[in-house]
């Protein structure tokens, strides 16, 4: 019965929405707790540890996908010949550099500020889409992205004040250099998203296969970025300032990596300096907890993007951002609790207004596409499919990508990927509108 199918689909969509909204704040709070527990001395170790755990989780997901679908056969006979290592290596390099910068800035960037700086990925990706793909955006989308940047600027403004007037959290000191390093990580991540669209346009690849290949390269190339910590503009650890000469500093990086490894299993790990001690509990638990929550959060967020309505996506975006910003102030976080100041509230309000304008601009763009003959036909098929209650099960064969259409009515197929920073924006972040896979003409479906 069509009505029963539609009811079941709506119930499933709302269940996924609730799960995503609840996991979202936990995902970002765990991220900040993880880096605060290790401290700036072991930030590079944490970045690589996350990459390693993600490779393990990706391998497990691929094994499940191979047993639950025909993915294994397609990997052997269809996917591998179409993709060269270079594409995955470039994405791994860009993503690795982005997470490298994020790690260096995470310890001394307050959690609520991180939440707002993450949203700057949207205007950065828009700029990269315009520069490399020639994407065009409407005035509402441009105005909305500008407000998002202003919101991020308002959030980091306390870091530029005199330390005596600055509210310092129990978990970390707020440094303007760390804020800027963290914010700059959006640039390589945005370029990576745009490169993925260019390199994999109209190619099919399972999201777990894509994630695994990129994660392996990210782990390898990310480890090689260690010496970049010695650049004056990037080093954040006080111990690096006490080391004279490049040789001593390079040896010091190895010592810092070992310190992070000890912190993973022992909260009372000894340190050769008073500059840094481990957190209150074995910090390795936080690495594992964050990676698992983040992996599930991404998978559910991706499923919500693919199957839910635009209204539900707007609701999830509107809820996750403020909930995450205020989640850091919960008392049960103890030493990791961070207050929300007036600048954060101002930045949050400005960012939400910017997202509202951006989403409304997407709605206007969708209406414009509906005025085109082909666009109208495709979107009506998608709407009909949703109303009839298409399956909302987590089918590994279906998690490959979506048909999208840009502002000029050009249709293409883009692969899915994990976007943990701006949940719900997905492919629309690069100036295209996601369309349901049911709308693809018969000749386009393999």
Coordinates of N, CA and C in Angstrom, one line a residue, residues 75-233:
X75 N 34.0 -4.1 -7.8 CA 35.3 -3.6 -7.5 C 36.3 -4.2 -8.5
X76 N 36.2 -5.5 -8.7 CA 37.1 -6.2 -9.5 C 37.0 -6.0 -11.0
X77 N 35.7 -5.8 -11.4 CA 35.5 -5.7 -12.9 C 35.0 -4.3 -13.4
X78 N 34.7 -3.4 -12.5 CA 34.1 -2.2 -13.0 C 34.8 -1.0 -12.5
X79 N 35.1 -0.9 -11.1 CA 35.5 0.3 -10.5 C 37.0 0.5 -10.6
X80 N 37.8 -0.5 -10.3 CA 39.2 -0.3 -10.3 C 39.8 0.3 -11.6
X81 N 39.5 -0.2 -12.7 CA 40.1 0.3 -14.0 C 39.8 1.7 -14.2
X82 N 38.7 2.3 -13.6 CA 38.3 3.6 -13.9 C 39.0 4.7 -13.0
X83 N 39.6 4.2 -12.0 CA 40.2 5.2 -11.0 C 41.7 4.9 -10.9
X84 N 42.4 6.0 -11.0 CA 43.9 5.9 -10.9 C 44.3 6.4 -9.5
X85 N 45.4 5.9 -9.0 CA 45.9 6.3 -7.7 C 46.1 7.8 -7.5
X86 N 46.4 8.4 -8.7 CA 46.6 9.9 -8.6 C 45.5 10.6 -8.0
X87 N 44.2 10.3 -8.5 CA 43.1 11.0 -8.0 C 42.9 10.9 -6.5
X88 N 43.1 9.6 -6.0 CA 42.9 9.4 -4.6 C 44.1 10.0 -3.8
X89 N 45.3 10.0 -4.4 CA 46.4 10.6 -3.7 C 46.2 12.1 -3.5
X90 N 45.7 12.8 -4.6 CA 45.5 14.2 -4.5 C 44.4 14.6 -3.4
X91 N 43.3 13.8 -3.4 CA 42.3 14.0 -2.4 C 42.9 13.7 -1.0
X92 N 43.7 12.7 -0.9 CA 44.3 12.4 0.4 C 45.2 13.5 0.9
X93 N 46.0 14.0 -0.1 CA 46.9 15.1 0.3 C 46.1 16.3 0.8
X94 N 45.1 16.7 0.0 CA 44.3 17.9 0.4 C 43.6 17.7 1.7
X95 N 42.9 16.5 1.9 CA 42.2 16.2 3.1 C 43.2 16.1 4.3
X96 N 44.4 15.5 4.0 CA 45.4 15.4 5.0 C 45.9 16.7 5.5
X97 N 46.1 17.6 4.6 CA 46.6 19.0 5.0 C 45.5 19.7 5.7
X98 N 44.3 19.5 5.4 CA 43.2 20.1 6.1 C 43.1 19.6 7.5
X99 N 43.2 18.3 7.7 CA 43.1 17.8 9.1 C 44.4 18.1 9.9
X100 N 45.5 18.2 9.2 CA 46.7 18.6 9.8 C 46.6 20.0 10.4
X101 N 46.1 21.0 9.6 CA 45.8 22.3 10.1 C 44.8 22.3 11.3
X102 N 43.7 21.5 11.1 CA 42.7 21.5 12.1 C 43.3 21.0 13.4
X103 N 44.2 20.0 13.4 CA 44.8 19.4 14.6 C 45.7 20.5 15.3
X104 N 46.4 21.2 14.5 CA 47.3 22.2 15.1 C 46.6 23.3 15.8
X105 N 45.4 23.6 15.3 CA 44.6 24.7 15.9 C 43.6 24.3 16.9
X106 N 43.3 23.0 17.0 CA 42.1 22.5 17.7 C 42.3 22.8 19.2
X107 N 43.5 22.6 19.8 CA 43.7 22.6 21.2 C 43.4 24.0 21.8
X108 N 43.8 25.0 21.1 CA 43.6 26.4 21.6 C 42.6 27.2 20.9
X109 N 41.6 26.5 20.3 CA 40.4 27.1 19.7 C 39.2 26.5 20.5
X110 N 38.5 27.4 21.2 CA 37.4 26.9 22.0 C 36.4 26.1 21.1
X111 N 35.7 25.1 21.8 CA 34.8 24.2 21.1 C 33.7 25.0 20.4
X112 N 33.0 25.9 21.0 CA 31.9 26.7 20.4 C 32.4 27.5 19.1
X113 N 33.7 27.9 19.2 CA 34.3 28.7 18.1 C 34.5 27.7 17.0
X114 N 35.0 26.5 17.3 CA 35.3 25.5 16.2 C 34.0 25.2 15.5
X115 N 32.9 25.1 16.2 CA 31.6 24.8 15.5 C 31.3 25.9 14.5
X116 N 31.5 27.1 14.8 CA 31.2 28.2 13.8 C 32.2 28.3 12.7
X117 N 33.5 28.1 13.0 CA 34.5 28.1 12.0 C 34.3 27.0 11.0
X118 N 33.8 25.8 11.5 CA 33.5 24.7 10.5 C 32.5 25.1 9.4
X119 N 31.6 26.0 9.8 CA 30.6 26.4 8.8 C 31.2 27.2 7.7
X120 N 32.4 27.8 7.9 CA 33.0 28.6 6.8 C 33.5 27.7 5.7
X121 N 33.3 26.4 5.8 CA 33.6 25.5 4.7 C 32.7 25.8 3.5
X122 N 31.5 26.2 3.8 CA 30.5 26.4 2.7 C 31.0 27.6 1.8
X123 N 31.2 28.8 2.4 CA 31.7 29.8 1.4 C 33.1 29.5 0.8
X124 N 33.9 28.8 1.5 CA 35.2 28.4 0.9 C 35.0 27.5 -0.3
X125 N 34.1 26.5 -0.1 CA 33.8 25.6 -1.2 C 33.1 26.3 -2.4
X126 N 32.3 27.3 -2.1 CA 31.6 28.1 -3.1 C 32.7 28.8 -3.9
X127 N 33.6 29.4 -3.2 CA 34.7 30.1 -3.9 C 35.5 29.2 -4.8
X128 N 35.9 28.0 -4.2 CA 36.6 27.0 -5.0 C 35.8 26.5 -6.2
X129 N 34.5 26.4 -6.1 CA 33.7 25.9 -7.2 C 33.7 27.0 -8.3
X130 N 33.6 28.2 -7.9 CA 33.6 29.3 -8.9 C 34.9 29.4 -9.6
X131 N 36.1 29.2 -8.8 CA 37.4 29.4 -9.4 C 37.7 28.2 -10.3
X132 N 37.4 27.0 -9.9 CA 37.9 25.8 -10.7 C 36.8 25.2 -11.6
X133 N 35.6 25.4 -11.2 CA 34.5 24.7 -12.0 C 33.6 25.7 -12.7
X134 N 33.8 27.0 -12.5 CA 32.9 28.0 -13.1 C 31.5 28.0 -12.6
X135 N 31.3 27.5 -11.4 CA 29.9 27.5 -10.8 C 29.4 28.9 -10.6
X136 N 28.2 29.1 -10.8 CA 27.6 30.4 -10.5 C 26.6 30.3 -9.3
X137 N 26.5 31.4 -8.6 CA 25.6 31.4 -7.4 C 24.8 32.7 -7.4
X138 N 23.6 32.6 -6.9 CA 22.7 33.7 -6.8 C 23.0 34.7 -5.7
X139 N 22.4 35.8 -5.8 CA 22.7 36.9 -4.8 C 22.4 36.4 -3.4
X140 N 21.3 35.7 -3.2 CA 20.9 35.2 -1.9 C 22.0 34.2 -1.3
X141 N 22.5 33.3 -2.2 CA 23.5 32.4 -1.8 C 24.8 33.1 -1.4
X142 N 25.2 34.1 -2.2 CA 26.4 34.9 -1.9 C 26.2 35.7 -0.6
X143 N 25.0 36.3 -0.4 CA 24.8 37.1 0.8 C 24.8 36.1 2.0
X144 N 24.2 35.0 1.9 CA 24.2 34.0 3.0 C 25.6 33.6 3.3
X145 N 26.4 33.3 2.4 CA 27.8 32.8 2.6 C 28.6 34.0 3.3
X146 N 28.4 35.2 2.9 CA 29.0 36.3 3.5 C 28.7 36.4 5.0
X147 N 27.4 36.3 5.3 CA 27.0 36.3 6.7 C 27.6 35.2 7.5
X148 N 27.8 34.0 6.9 CA 28.5 32.9 7.6 C 29.9 33.3 7.9
X149 N 30.6 33.9 7.0 CA 31.9 34.4 7.3 C 32.0 35.4 8.4
X150 N 31.0 36.3 8.4 CA 30.9 37.3 9.4 C 30.6 36.7 10.8
X151 N 29.8 35.6 10.8 CA 29.6 34.9 12.0 C 30.8 34.3 12.6
X152 N 31.6 33.7 11.7 CA 32.9 33.1 12.1 C 33.8 34.2 12.6
X153 N 33.9 35.3 12.0 CA 34.7 36.4 12.4 C 34.3 36.9 13.8
X154 N 33.0 37.0 14.1 CA 32.5 37.4 15.4 C 32.9 36.4 16.4
X155 N 32.9 35.2 16.1 CA 33.2 34.1 17.1 C 34.7 34.2 17.5
X156 N 35.6 34.5 16.6 CA 37.0 34.4 17.0 C 37.5 35.8 17.5
X157 N 36.7 36.8 17.5 CA 37.1 38.1 17.9 C 37.7 38.2 19.3
X158 N 37.1 37.4 20.3 CA 37.7 37.4 21.7 C 39.1 37.0 21.7
X159 N 39.6 36.2 20.8 CA 40.9 35.7 20.8 C 41.9 36.8 20.6
X160 N 41.5 37.9 20.0 CA 42.3 39.0 19.6 C 42.4 40.1 20.7
X161 N 41.6 39.9 21.8 CA 41.5 40.8 22.9 C 42.7 40.5 23.8
X162 N 42.9 41.4 24.8 CA 43.9 41.3 25.8 C 43.6 40.1 26.6
X163 N 44.6 39.2 26.9 CA 44.3 38.0 27.7 C 43.7 38.2 29.0
X164 N 44.0 39.4 29.6 CA 43.4 39.7 30.9 C 41.9 39.9 30.8
X165 N 41.4 40.3 29.7 CA 40.0 40.5 29.5 C 39.3 39.3 28.8
X166 N 40.1 38.3 28.5 CA 39.5 37.2 27.7 C 39.0 36.1 28.6
X167 N 37.9 35.5 28.3 CA 37.4 34.4 29.0 C 38.1 33.1 28.6
X168 N 38.9 32.6 29.5 CA 39.6 31.4 29.2 C 38.9 30.2 29.8
X169 N 38.6 29.2 29.0 CA 37.9 28.0 29.4 C 38.8 27.1 30.3
X170 N 38.1 26.2 31.0 CA 38.9 25.3 31.9 C 39.7 24.3 31.1
X171 N 39.4 24.1 29.8 CA 40.1 23.1 29.0 C 41.3 23.7 28.2
X172 N 41.2 24.9 27.9 CA 42.2 25.4 26.9 C 42.4 26.9 27.0
X173 N 43.5 27.4 26.6 CA 43.7 28.9 26.4 C 43.3 29.2 25.0
X174 N 42.6 30.3 24.8 CA 42.1 30.8 23.5 C 43.2 31.6 22.8
X175 N 43.8 31.1 21.7 CA 44.9 31.9 21.0 C 44.4 32.3 19.6
X176 N 44.7 33.5 19.3 CA 44.2 33.9 17.9 C 45.0 33.2 16.8
X177 N 46.2 32.8 17.1 CA 47.0 32.1 16.0 C 46.3 30.7 15.8
X178 N 45.9 30.1 16.9 CA 45.3 28.8 16.7 C 43.9 28.9 16.0
X179 N 43.2 30.0 16.3 CA 41.9 30.2 15.6 C 42.1 30.3 14.1
X180 N 43.1 31.1 13.8 CA 43.3 31.3 12.3 C 43.8 30.1 11.6
X181 N 44.7 29.3 12.3 CA 45.1 28.0 11.7 C 44.0 27.1 11.5
X182 N 43.1 27.0 12.5 CA 41.9 26.1 12.4 C 41.0 26.6 11.3
X183 N 40.8 27.9 11.2 CA 39.9 28.4 10.1 C 40.5 28.1 8.8
X184 N 41.8 28.2 8.6 CA 42.5 28.0 7.3 C 42.4 26.6 6.8
X185 N 42.0 25.6 7.7 CA 41.9 24.3 7.3 C 40.7 24.1 6.3
X186 N 39.8 25.0 6.3 CA 38.7 24.9 5.4 C 39.1 25.0 4.0
X187 N 40.2 25.7 3.7 CA 40.6 25.9 2.3 C 41.0 24.6 1.6
X188 N 42.0 23.8 2.1 CA 42.3 22.6 1.4 C 41.1 21.6 1.4
X189 N 40.3 21.6 2.5 CA 39.2 20.7 2.5 C 38.2 21.1 1.4
X190 N 38.0 22.4 1.2 CA 37.1 22.8 0.2 C 37.6 22.5 -1.2
X191 N 38.9 22.7 -1.4 CA 39.5 22.4 -2.7 C 39.4 20.9 -3.0
X192 N 39.5 20.1 -1.9 CA 39.4 18.6 -2.1 C 38.0 18.3 -2.6
X193 N 37.0 18.9 -2.0 CA 35.6 18.6 -2.4 C 35.3 18.9 -3.8
X194 N 35.9 20.1 -4.3 CA 35.7 20.5 -5.6 C 36.5 19.6 -6.6
X195 N 37.7 19.2 -6.2 CA 38.5 18.3 -7.0 C 37.8 17.0 -7.2
X196 N 37.1 16.5 -6.1 CA 36.4 15.2 -6.2 C 35.3 15.3 -7.2
X197 N 34.6 16.5 -7.2 CA 33.5 16.7 -8.2 C 34.1 16.7 -9.6
X198 N 35.2 17.3 -9.8 CA 35.8 17.3 -11.1 C 36.3 16.0 -11.6
X199 N 37.1 15.3 -10.7 CA 37.7 14.0 -11.1 C 36.8 12.9 -11.2
X200 N 35.7 12.9 -10.4 CA 34.8 11.7 -10.4 C 33.4 12.0 -11.0
X201 N 33.3 13.1 -11.7 CA 32.1 13.4 -12.3 C 31.6 12.3 -13.3
X202 N 30.3 11.9 -13.1 CA 29.7 10.8 -13.9 C 30.4 9.5 -13.8
X203 N 31.1 9.3 -12.6 CA 31.7 7.9 -12.3 C 31.0 7.4 -11.1
X204 N 30.8 6.1 -11.0 CA 30.2 5.5 -9.8 C 31.2 4.9 -8.9
X205 N 31.1 5.2 -7.7 CA 32.0 4.6 -6.7 C 31.3 4.5 -5.4
X206 N 31.4 3.4 -4.7 CA 30.8 3.2 -3.4 C 31.5 4.2 -2.4
X207 N 30.7 4.8 -1.5 CA 31.2 5.8 -0.6 C 32.2 5.2 0.4
X208 N 32.1 3.9 0.8 CA 33.0 3.3 1.7 C 34.4 3.0 0.9
X209 N 34.3 2.7 -0.3 CA 35.5 2.4 -1.1 C 36.2 3.7 -1.3
X210 N 35.5 4.8 -1.6 CA 36.1 6.1 -1.8 C 36.7 6.6 -0.5
X211 N 36.0 6.4 0.6 CA 36.6 6.9 1.9 C 37.8 6.1 2.2
X212 N 37.8 4.8 2.0 CA 38.9 4.0 2.4 C 40.2 4.3 1.5
X213 N 40.0 4.5 0.2 CA 41.2 4.8 -0.6 C 41.8 6.1 -0.2
X214 N 40.9 7.1 0.0 CA 41.4 8.4 0.4 C 42.0 8.4 1.8
X215 N 41.5 7.6 2.7 CA 42.0 7.5 4.1 C 43.4 6.9 4.1
X216 N 43.6 5.9 3.3 CA 45.0 5.3 3.2 C 46.0 6.3 2.8
X217 N 45.7 7.0 1.7 CA 46.6 8.1 1.2 C 46.8 9.2 2.3
X218 N 45.7 9.5 2.9 CA 45.7 10.6 3.9 C 46.6 10.2 5.1
X219 N 46.5 8.9 5.5 CA 47.4 8.4 6.6 C 48.8 8.5 6.2
X220 N 49.2 8.1 5.0 CA 50.6 8.0 4.6 C 51.1 9.5 4.4
X221 N 50.4 10.3 3.6 CA 50.8 11.6 3.3 C 50.7 12.5 4.6
X222 N 49.7 12.3 5.4 CA 49.6 13.1 6.6 C 50.8 12.9 7.6
X223 N 51.3 11.7 7.6 CA 52.4 11.4 8.5 C 53.7 12.2 8.0
X224 N 53.8 12.3 6.7 CA 54.9 13.0 6.2 C 54.9 14.5 6.4
X225 N 53.8 15.1 6.8 CA 53.6 16.5 7.1 C 54.2 16.9 8.4
X226 N 54.7 16.0 9.2 CA 55.2 16.3 10.5 C 56.1 17.5 10.6
X227 N 57.2 17.5 9.7 CA 58.1 18.6 9.8 C 57.5 20.0 9.6
X228 N 56.3 20.1 9.0 CA 55.7 21.4 8.8 C 55.4 22.1 10.2
X229 N 55.3 21.3 11.2 CA 55.1 21.8 12.6 C 56.2 22.8 13.0
X230 N 57.3 22.7 12.4 CA 58.5 23.5 12.8 C 58.4 24.9 12.2
X231 N 57.5 25.1 11.2 CA 57.3 26.4 10.6 C 56.9 27.4 11.7
X232 N 57.4 28.6 11.8 CA 57.1 29.5 12.9 C 55.6 29.8 12.9
X233 N 55.0 29.9 11.8 CA 53.6 30.2 11.7 C 52.6 29.1 12.2

